[in-house]
PDB file of C-alpha atoms in Angstrom:
ATOM      1  CA  MET A   5       1.617  13.975 -34.979  1.00  0.00           C
ATOM      2  CA  ASN A   6       0.451  14.264 -32.091  1.00  0.00           C
ATOM      3  CA  GLU A   7       2.713  16.553 -29.655  1.00  0.00           C
ATOM      4  CA  ALA A   8       3.639  13.665 -26.962  1.00  0.00           C
ATOM      5  CA  ALA A   9       3.943  11.882 -29.958  1.00  0.00           C
ATOM      6  CA  GLU A  10       6.287  14.160 -31.762  1.00  0.00           C
ATOM      7  CA  LEU A  11       8.069  14.523 -28.402  1.00  0.00           C
ATOM      8  CA  ASN A  12       9.443  10.660 -27.802  1.00  0.00           C
ATOM      9  CA  LEU A  13      10.608  10.930 -31.020  1.00  0.00           C
ATOM     10  CA  ARG A  14      12.930  14.143 -30.581  1.00  0.00           C
ATOM     11  CA  THR A  15      13.665  12.354 -26.902  1.00  0.00           C
ATOM     12  CA  ARG A  16      14.726   9.674 -28.393  1.00  0.00           C
ATOM     13  CA  TYR A  17      16.437  10.537 -31.005  1.00  0.00           C
ATOM     14  CA  PRO A  18      18.296  13.809 -30.856  1.00  0.00           C
ATOM     15  CA  GLU A  19      20.810  13.871 -33.255  1.00  0.00           C
ATOM     16  CA  ILE A  20      18.386  13.156 -35.955  1.00  0.00           C
ATOM     17  CA  LEU A  21      15.117  15.330 -35.041  1.00  0.00           C
ATOM     18  CA  GLY A  22      17.142  17.894 -32.829  1.00  0.00           C
ATOM     19  CA  GLY A  23      17.618  20.330 -35.646  1.00  0.00           C
ATOM     20  CA  MET A  24      14.475  19.847 -37.802  1.00  0.00           C
ATOM     21  CA  GLN A  25      12.670  23.088 -37.839  1.00  0.00           C
ATOM     22  CA  ASP A  26       9.459  21.903 -38.946  1.00  0.00           C
ATOM     23  CA  GLY A  27       7.297  19.386 -37.180  1.00  0.00           C
ATOM     24  CA  ILE A  28       6.645  15.858 -38.073  1.00  0.00           C
ATOM     25  CA  GLN A  29       4.388  16.587 -41.350  1.00  0.00           C
ATOM     26  CA  CYS A  30       1.833  12.366 -40.595  1.00  0.00           C
ATOM     27  CA  SER A  31      -0.100  10.931 -38.527  1.00  0.00           C
ATOM     28  CA  ASP A  32       0.253   9.376 -35.390  1.00  0.00           C
ATOM     29  CA  GLY A  33      -0.310   5.980 -37.493  1.00  0.00           C
ATOM     30  CA  TRP A  34       3.388   5.486 -38.608  1.00  0.00           C
ATOM     31  CA  LEU A  35       4.907   6.177 -35.425  1.00  0.00           C
ATOM     32  CA  THR A  36       6.019   2.827 -35.571  1.00  0.00           C
ATOM     33  CA  ILE A  37       7.379   3.012 -39.074  1.00  0.00           C
ATOM     34  CA  LEU A  38       9.641   6.206 -38.061  1.00  0.00           C
ATOM     35  CA  ASP A  39      10.855   4.909 -34.477  1.00  0.00           C
ATOM     36  CA  ALA A  40      12.517   1.603 -36.445  1.00  0.00           C
ATOM     37  CA  LEU A  41      14.019   3.987 -39.061  1.00  0.00           C
ATOM     38  CA  PHE A  42      15.286   6.284 -36.748  1.00  0.00           C
ATOM     39  CA  ASP A  43      16.801   3.867 -34.529  1.00  0.00           C
ATOM     40  CA  GLU A  44      18.281   1.634 -37.421  1.00  0.00           C
ATOM     41  CA  ILE A  45      19.736   4.983 -39.115  1.00  0.00           C
ATOM     42  CA  THR A  46      21.025   5.594 -35.552  1.00  0.00           C
ATOM     43  CA  ARG A  47      22.595   1.680 -35.229  1.00  0.00           C
ATOM     44  CA  HIS A  48      24.552   2.116 -39.098  1.00  0.00           C
ATOM     45  CA  CYS A  49      26.325   5.181 -38.862  1.00  0.00           C
ATOM     46  CA  LYS A  50      27.066   4.110 -34.963  1.00  0.00           C
ATOM     47  CA  ARG A  51      28.283   0.624 -36.328  1.00  0.00           C
ATOM     48  CA  GLU A  52      30.193   2.541 -39.578  1.00  0.00           C
ATOM     49  CA  GLY A  53      31.647   5.160 -37.073  1.00  0.00           C
ATOM     50  CA  ILE A  54      30.197   7.921 -39.135  1.00  0.00           C
ATOM     51  CA  PRO A  55      27.806  10.861 -38.369  1.00  0.00           C
ATOM     52  CA  VAL A  56      23.959  10.052 -37.881  1.00  0.00           C
ATOM     53  CA  PRO A  57      22.177  12.176 -40.749  1.00  0.00           C
ATOM     54  CA  ARG A  58      19.376  14.473 -39.414  1.00  0.00           C
ATOM     55  CA  ALA A  59      15.826  15.053 -40.864  1.00  0.00           C
ATOM     56  CA  ARG A  60      15.757  18.119 -43.029  1.00  0.00           C
ATOM     57  CA  GLN A  61      12.007  17.575 -43.690  1.00  0.00           C
ATOM     58  CA  VAL A  62      10.000  14.023 -41.896  1.00  0.00           C
ATOM     59  CA  LYS A  63       6.383  13.576 -44.078  1.00  0.00           C
ATOM     60  CA  GLU A  64       3.275  12.809 -45.637  1.00  0.00           C
ATOM     61  CA  LYS A  65       3.523  13.043 -49.689  1.00  0.00           C
ATOM     62  CA  THR A  66       0.763  11.847 -51.905  1.00  0.00           C
ATOM     63  CA  GLY A  67       0.242   8.945 -50.022  1.00  0.00           C
ATOM     64  CA  SER A  68       3.616   7.174 -48.123  1.00  0.00           C
ATOM     65  CA  LEU A  69       5.922   8.491 -45.673  1.00  0.00           C
ATOM     66  CA  ARG A  70       8.843  10.886 -46.497  1.00  0.00           C
ATOM     67  CA  CYS A  71      12.490  11.549 -44.922  1.00  0.00           C
ATOM     68  CA  TYR A  72      14.738  14.236 -46.212  1.00  0.00           C
ATOM     69  CA  LEU A  73      18.297  13.477 -44.437  1.00  0.00           C
ATOM     70  CA  SER A  74      21.174  15.765 -44.512  1.00  0.00           C
ATOM     71  CA  SER A  75      23.472  13.060 -45.541  1.00  0.00           C
ATOM     72  CA  ARG A  76      23.410   9.022 -46.060  1.00  0.00           C
ATOM     73  CA  ASP A  77      24.402   5.788 -48.426  1.00  0.00           C
ATOM     74  CA  ASP A  78      22.871   2.744 -49.865  1.00  0.00           C
ATOM     75  CA  PHE A  79      22.266   0.829 -46.390  1.00  0.00           C
ATOM     76  CA  ILE A  80      20.824   4.531 -45.302  1.00  0.00           C
ATOM     77  CA  ASP A  81      18.315   4.719 -49.011  1.00  0.00           C
ATOM     78  CA  GLY A  82      17.462   0.768 -48.152  1.00  0.00           C
ATOM     79  CA  LEU A  83      16.520   1.719 -45.381  1.00  0.00           C
ATOM     80  CA  THR A  84      14.390   5.131 -45.980  1.00  0.00           C
ATOM     81  CA  GLN A  85      12.728   3.458 -49.797  1.00  0.00           C
ATOM     82  CA  MET A  86      11.945   0.292 -47.335  1.00  0.00           C
ATOM     83  CA  ALA A  87      10.243   2.689 -44.410  1.00  0.00           C
ATOM     84  CA  GLU A  88       8.144   4.394 -47.457  1.00  0.00           C
ATOM     85  CA  GLU A  89       6.888   0.933 -49.083  1.00  0.00           C
ATOM     86  CA  ILE A  90       5.582  -0.339 -45.602  1.00  0.00           C
ATOM     87  CA  SER A  91       3.979   3.477 -44.768  1.00  0.00           C
ATOM     88  CA  GLY A  92       1.569   3.094 -47.870  1.00  0.00           C
ATOM     89  CA  LYS A  93       0.685  -0.262 -46.613  1.00  0.00           C
ATOM     90  CA  THR A  94       0.247   1.083 -42.569  1.00  0.00           C
ATOM     91  CA  CYS A  95      -3.648   2.956 -41.768  1.00  0.00           C
ATOM     92  CA  GLU A  96      -1.844   6.330 -40.620  1.00  0.00           C
ATOM     93  CA  VAL A  97      -4.430   6.531 -38.359  1.00  0.00           C
ATOM     94  CA  CYS A  98      -3.702   3.577 -36.071  1.00  0.00           C
ATOM     95  CA  GLY A  99      -0.935   1.836 -38.056  1.00  0.00           C
ATOM     96  CA  GLU A 100      -3.013  -1.040 -38.012  1.00  0.00           C
ATOM     97  CA  PRO A 101      -2.252  -2.802 -42.038  1.00  0.00           C
ATOM     98  CA  GLY A 102      -4.554  -0.613 -44.524  1.00  0.00           C
ATOM     99  CA  LEU A 103      -4.651  -0.120 -48.316  1.00  0.00           C
ATOM    100  CA  MET A 104      -3.091   3.168 -50.870  1.00  0.00           C
ATOM    101  CA  ASP A 105      -6.190   4.579 -52.360  1.00  0.00           C
ATOM    102  CA  VAL A 106      -7.046   8.117 -53.592  1.00  0.00           C
ATOM    103  CA  GLU A 107     -10.475   9.742 -52.994  1.00  0.00           C
ATOM    104  CA  ASP A 108     -11.309  13.432 -53.721  1.00  0.00           C
ATOM    105  CA  ASN A 109      -7.766  13.891 -55.668  1.00  0.00           C
ATOM    106  CA  ILE A 110      -6.353  13.185 -52.155  1.00  0.00           C
ATOM    107  CA  VAL A 111      -4.150  10.024 -51.066  1.00  0.00           C
ATOM    108  CA  ARG A 112      -3.943   8.379 -48.036  1.00  0.00           C
ATOM    109  CA  VAL A 113      -3.602   4.806 -46.675  1.00  0.00           C
ATOM    110  CA  ARG A 114      -6.651   3.827 -44.610  1.00  0.00           C
ATOM    111  CA  CYS A 115      -8.127   0.392 -42.787  1.00  0.00           C
ATOM    112  CA  LEU A 116     -11.048  -0.280 -43.106  1.00  0.00           C
ATOM    113  CA  LYS A 117     -12.255   0.726 -39.811  1.00  0.00           C
ATOM    114  CA  HIS A 118     -10.539   4.196 -40.510  1.00  0.00           C
ATOM    115  CA  GLY A 119     -12.634   5.051 -44.209  1.00  0.00           C
ATOM    116  CA  GLY A 120     -10.000   2.706 -46.353  1.00  0.00           C
ATOM    117  CA  ARG A 121     -12.432   0.882 -48.979  1.00  0.00           C
ATOM    118  CA  THR A 122     -12.099  -2.728 -49.627  1.00  0.00           C
ATOM    119  CA  GLU A 123      -8.767  -3.659 -52.277  1.00  0.00           C
ATOM    120  CA  GLU A 124     -11.595  -5.086 -54.592  1.00  0.00           C
ATOM    121  CA  GLU A 125     -14.073  -1.607 -54.568  1.00  0.00           C
ATOM    122  CA  ARG A 126     -10.665   0.318 -54.989  1.00  0.00           C
ATOM    123  CA  ASP A 127      -9.495  -1.225 -57.907  1.00  0.00           C
ATOM    124  CA  ARG A 128     -13.059  -0.368 -59.292  1.00  0.00           C
ATOM    125  CA  MET A 129     -12.625   2.638 -59.225  1.00  0.00           C
ATOM    126  CA  THR A 130      -9.107   3.531 -58.961  1.00  0.00           C
ATOM    127  CA  THR A 131      -5.761   2.297 -60.390  1.00  0.00           C
ATOM    128  CA  ILE A 132      -2.903   2.925 -57.949  1.00  0.00           C
ATOM    129  CA  TRP A 133       1.084   2.833 -59.661  1.00  0.00           C
ATOM    130  CA  ARG A 134       2.779   0.358 -59.312  1.00  0.00           C
ATOM    131  CA  LEU A 135       7.672   1.042 -58.715  1.00  0.00           C
ATOM    132  CA  GLU A 136       8.244  -0.098 -62.699  1.00  0.00           C
ATOM    133  CA  PRO A 137       4.739   0.142 -64.230  1.00  0.00           C
ATOM    134  CA  GLU A 138       6.580  -1.009 -67.443  1.00  0.00           C
ATOM    135  CA  LYS A 139       7.857  -4.062 -65.611  1.00  0.00           C
ATOM    136  CA  PRO A 140       5.561  -7.681 -65.125  1.00  0.00           C
ATOM    137  CA  PRO A 141       5.328  -8.943 -61.720  1.00  0.00           C
ATOM    138  CA  SER A 142       7.492 -11.923 -61.071  1.00  0.00           C
ATOM    139  CA  ASP A 143       6.848 -15.934 -60.901  1.00  0.00           C
ATOM    140  CA  GLU A 144       9.673 -15.849 -58.848  1.00  0.00           C
ATOM    141  CA  ARG A 145      10.022 -14.176 -55.331  1.00  0.00           C
ATOM    142  CA  ARG A 146      12.735 -13.009 -54.126  1.00  0.00           C
ATOM    143  CA  VAL A 147      12.022 -13.947 -50.905  1.00  0.00           C
ATOM    144  CA  PRO A 148      10.274 -16.889 -49.137  1.00  0.00           C
ATOM    145  CA  GLY A 149       6.726 -15.540 -47.724  1.00  0.00           C
ATOM    146  CA  ARG A 150       7.183 -18.150 -44.411  1.00  0.00           C
ATOM    147  CA  THR A 151      10.000 -17.702 -42.142  1.00  0.00           C
ATOM    148  CA  GLU A 152      11.719 -21.292 -41.141  1.00  0.00           C
ATOM    149  CA  GLU A 153       9.456 -21.152 -37.660  1.00  0.00           C
ATOM    150  CA  GLY A 154       6.407 -20.910 -40.235  1.00  0.00           C
ATOM    151  CA  LEU A 155       4.925 -17.270 -39.788  1.00  0.00           C
ATOM    152  CA  ASP A 156       3.780 -16.399 -42.304  1.00  0.00           C
ATOM    153  CA  LEU A 157       4.498 -12.383 -42.915  1.00  0.00           C
ATOM    154  CA  ARG A 158       3.251  -9.722 -45.449  1.00  0.00           C
ATOM    155  CA  ILE A 159       5.517  -8.065 -44.904  1.00  0.00           C
ATOM    156  CA  LEU A 160       8.124 -10.564 -46.080  1.00  0.00           C
ATOM    157  CA  ASP A 161       5.413 -10.290 -49.321  1.00  0.00           C
ATOM    158  CA  LEU A 162       5.636  -6.608 -49.418  1.00  0.00           C
ATOM    159  CA  LEU A 163       9.716  -7.404 -48.772  1.00  0.00           C
ATOM    160  CA  SER A 164       9.459  -9.048 -52.121  1.00  0.00           C
ATOM    161  CA  GLU A 165       7.487  -7.494 -54.697  1.00  0.00           C
ATOM    162  CA  VAL A 166      10.034  -4.232 -53.582  1.00  0.00           C
ATOM    163  CA  ALA A 167      13.266  -6.285 -53.810  1.00  0.00           C
ATOM    164  CA  ASP A 168      12.082  -7.483 -57.118  1.00  0.00           C
ATOM    165  CA  ASP A 169      11.303  -3.385 -58.716  1.00  0.00           C
ATOM    166  CA  TYR A 170      14.964  -3.137 -57.265  1.00  0.00           C
ATOM    167  CA  CYS A 171      16.480  -5.860 -59.335  1.00  0.00           C
ATOM    168  CA  TYR A 172      14.978  -5.891 -62.099  1.00  0.00           C
ATOM    169  CA  LYS A 173      17.638  -3.467 -63.315  1.00  0.00           C
ATOM    170  CA  ARG A 174      20.414  -3.566 -60.466  1.00  0.00           C
ATOM    171  CA  ALA A 175      20.624  -7.006 -58.572  1.00  0.00           C
ATOM    172  CA  PRO A 176      19.501  -9.960 -60.617  1.00  0.00           C
ATOM    173  CA  GLU A 177      21.484 -12.837 -58.219  1.00  0.00           C
ATOM    174  CA  PHE A 178      19.703 -12.508 -55.453  1.00  0.00           C
ATOM    175  CA  ARG A 179      17.609 -14.349 -53.584  1.00  0.00           C
ATOM    176  CA  VAL A 180      16.591 -15.321 -50.170  1.00  0.00           C
ATOM    177  CA  ASP A 181      17.219 -18.306 -48.953  1.00  0.00           C
ATOM    178  CA  ALA A 182      15.358 -18.204 -45.632  1.00  0.00           C
ATOM    179  CA  VAL A 183      13.852 -16.636 -43.132  1.00  0.00           C
ATOM    180  CA  HIS A 184      14.418 -17.213 -39.641  1.00  0.00           C
ATOM    181  CA  GLY A 185      12.033 -15.296 -36.720  1.00  0.00           C
ATOM    182  CA  GLY A 186      13.232 -14.116 -33.511  1.00  0.00           C
ATOM    183  CA  ASP A 187      14.132 -11.174 -31.941  1.00  0.00           C
ATOM    184  CA  GLY A 188      13.811  -9.617 -35.424  1.00  0.00           C
ATOM    185  CA  LEU A 189      14.013 -11.539 -38.769  1.00  0.00           C
ATOM    186  CA  ARG A 190      16.966 -12.711 -39.261  1.00  0.00           C
ATOM    187  CA  PHE A 191      17.423 -13.645 -43.822  1.00  0.00           C
ATOM    188  CA  GLU A 192      19.835 -16.354 -44.753  1.00  0.00           C
ATOM    189  CA  HIS A 193      20.790 -14.234 -47.983  1.00  0.00           C
ATOM    190  CA  GLN A 194      22.851 -14.061 -51.309  1.00  0.00           C
ATOM    191  CA  GLY A 195      23.474 -11.476 -53.844  1.00  0.00           C
ATOM    192  CA  ALA A 196      22.540  -8.159 -51.633  1.00  0.00           C
ATOM    193  CA  ASP A 197      23.881  -4.361 -52.020  1.00  0.00           C
ATOM    194  CA  GLN A 198      23.880  -2.434 -49.738  1.00  0.00           C
ATOM    195  CA  ARG A 199      20.741  -0.847 -50.717  1.00  0.00           C
ATOM    196  CA  LEU A 200      19.175  -4.347 -50.296  1.00  0.00           C
ATOM    197  CA  GLU A 201      20.949  -4.955 -46.332  1.00  0.00           C
ATOM    198  CA  GLY A 202      19.035  -1.628 -45.870  1.00  0.00           C
ATOM    199  CA  LEU A 203      15.422  -2.789 -47.033  1.00  0.00           C
ATOM    200  CA  MET A 204      16.519  -5.912 -45.018  1.00  0.00           C
ATOM    201  CA  ALA A 205      17.226  -4.361 -41.810  1.00  0.00           C
ATOM    202  CA  MET A 206      14.418  -2.166 -42.162  1.00  0.00           C
ATOM    203  CA  THR A 207      11.394  -4.927 -42.506  1.00  0.00           C
ATOM    204  CA  SER A 208      13.264  -6.607 -39.607  1.00  0.00           C
ATOM    205  CA  ALA A 209      13.170  -3.873 -37.226  1.00  0.00           C
ATOM    206  CA  PHE A 210       9.615  -3.122 -37.957  1.00  0.00           C
ATOM    207  CA  TRP A 211       8.316  -6.468 -37.292  1.00  0.00           C
ATOM    208  CA  LYS A 212      10.035  -7.117 -34.277  1.00  0.00           C
ATOM    209  CA  ARG A 213       7.525  -3.630 -33.037  1.00  0.00           C
ATOM    210  CA  GLY A 214       4.624  -6.269 -33.893  1.00  0.00           C
ATOM    211  CA  ALA A 215       4.158  -5.963 -37.702  1.00  0.00           C
ATOM    212  CA  PRO A 216       2.104  -8.902 -39.209  1.00  0.00           C
TER     213      PRO A 216
END
């Protein structure tokens, strides 16, 4: 990440990043994801009256974001998991929607403008894994793909996929009945545990910053 962007993040989130020795080891395209993640972590900790965790390392690994923290709870686990999943669909260079791909044994996420391939081209040459490889995709969506205002959002498709993989074993009753846009996304839901609450909070925070 370029020095100016990293300095801006360190200035905005000194409790999280102030003690981290290494630099942020990912490209600028994931800046918005990190901003949303650190903001939500800070808000959650202040709301719950718990210490804000310090980041030990923030980097790219196998094509997605990794953020290692000094402490966490289920809600923060949900935030960080969703941030990682969003990064796997976000071009590392520019922040536009991208595709995870493998080239020369290196996993990366790129849009077409920055050297990515189409999904059809990738699938002819590369196998990309699912979160639960042995589980068939669900025929039933847990999260609608459209807001009540009529917006079709890619980020809701990703949330539904991630939630389905998680709920398969841990929260089978989870459903989102409606999604409302506005200043962030608001979810009418049932059966959510704290991790799922974190997934939804990160989805809302990222979309609020201009995600499609």
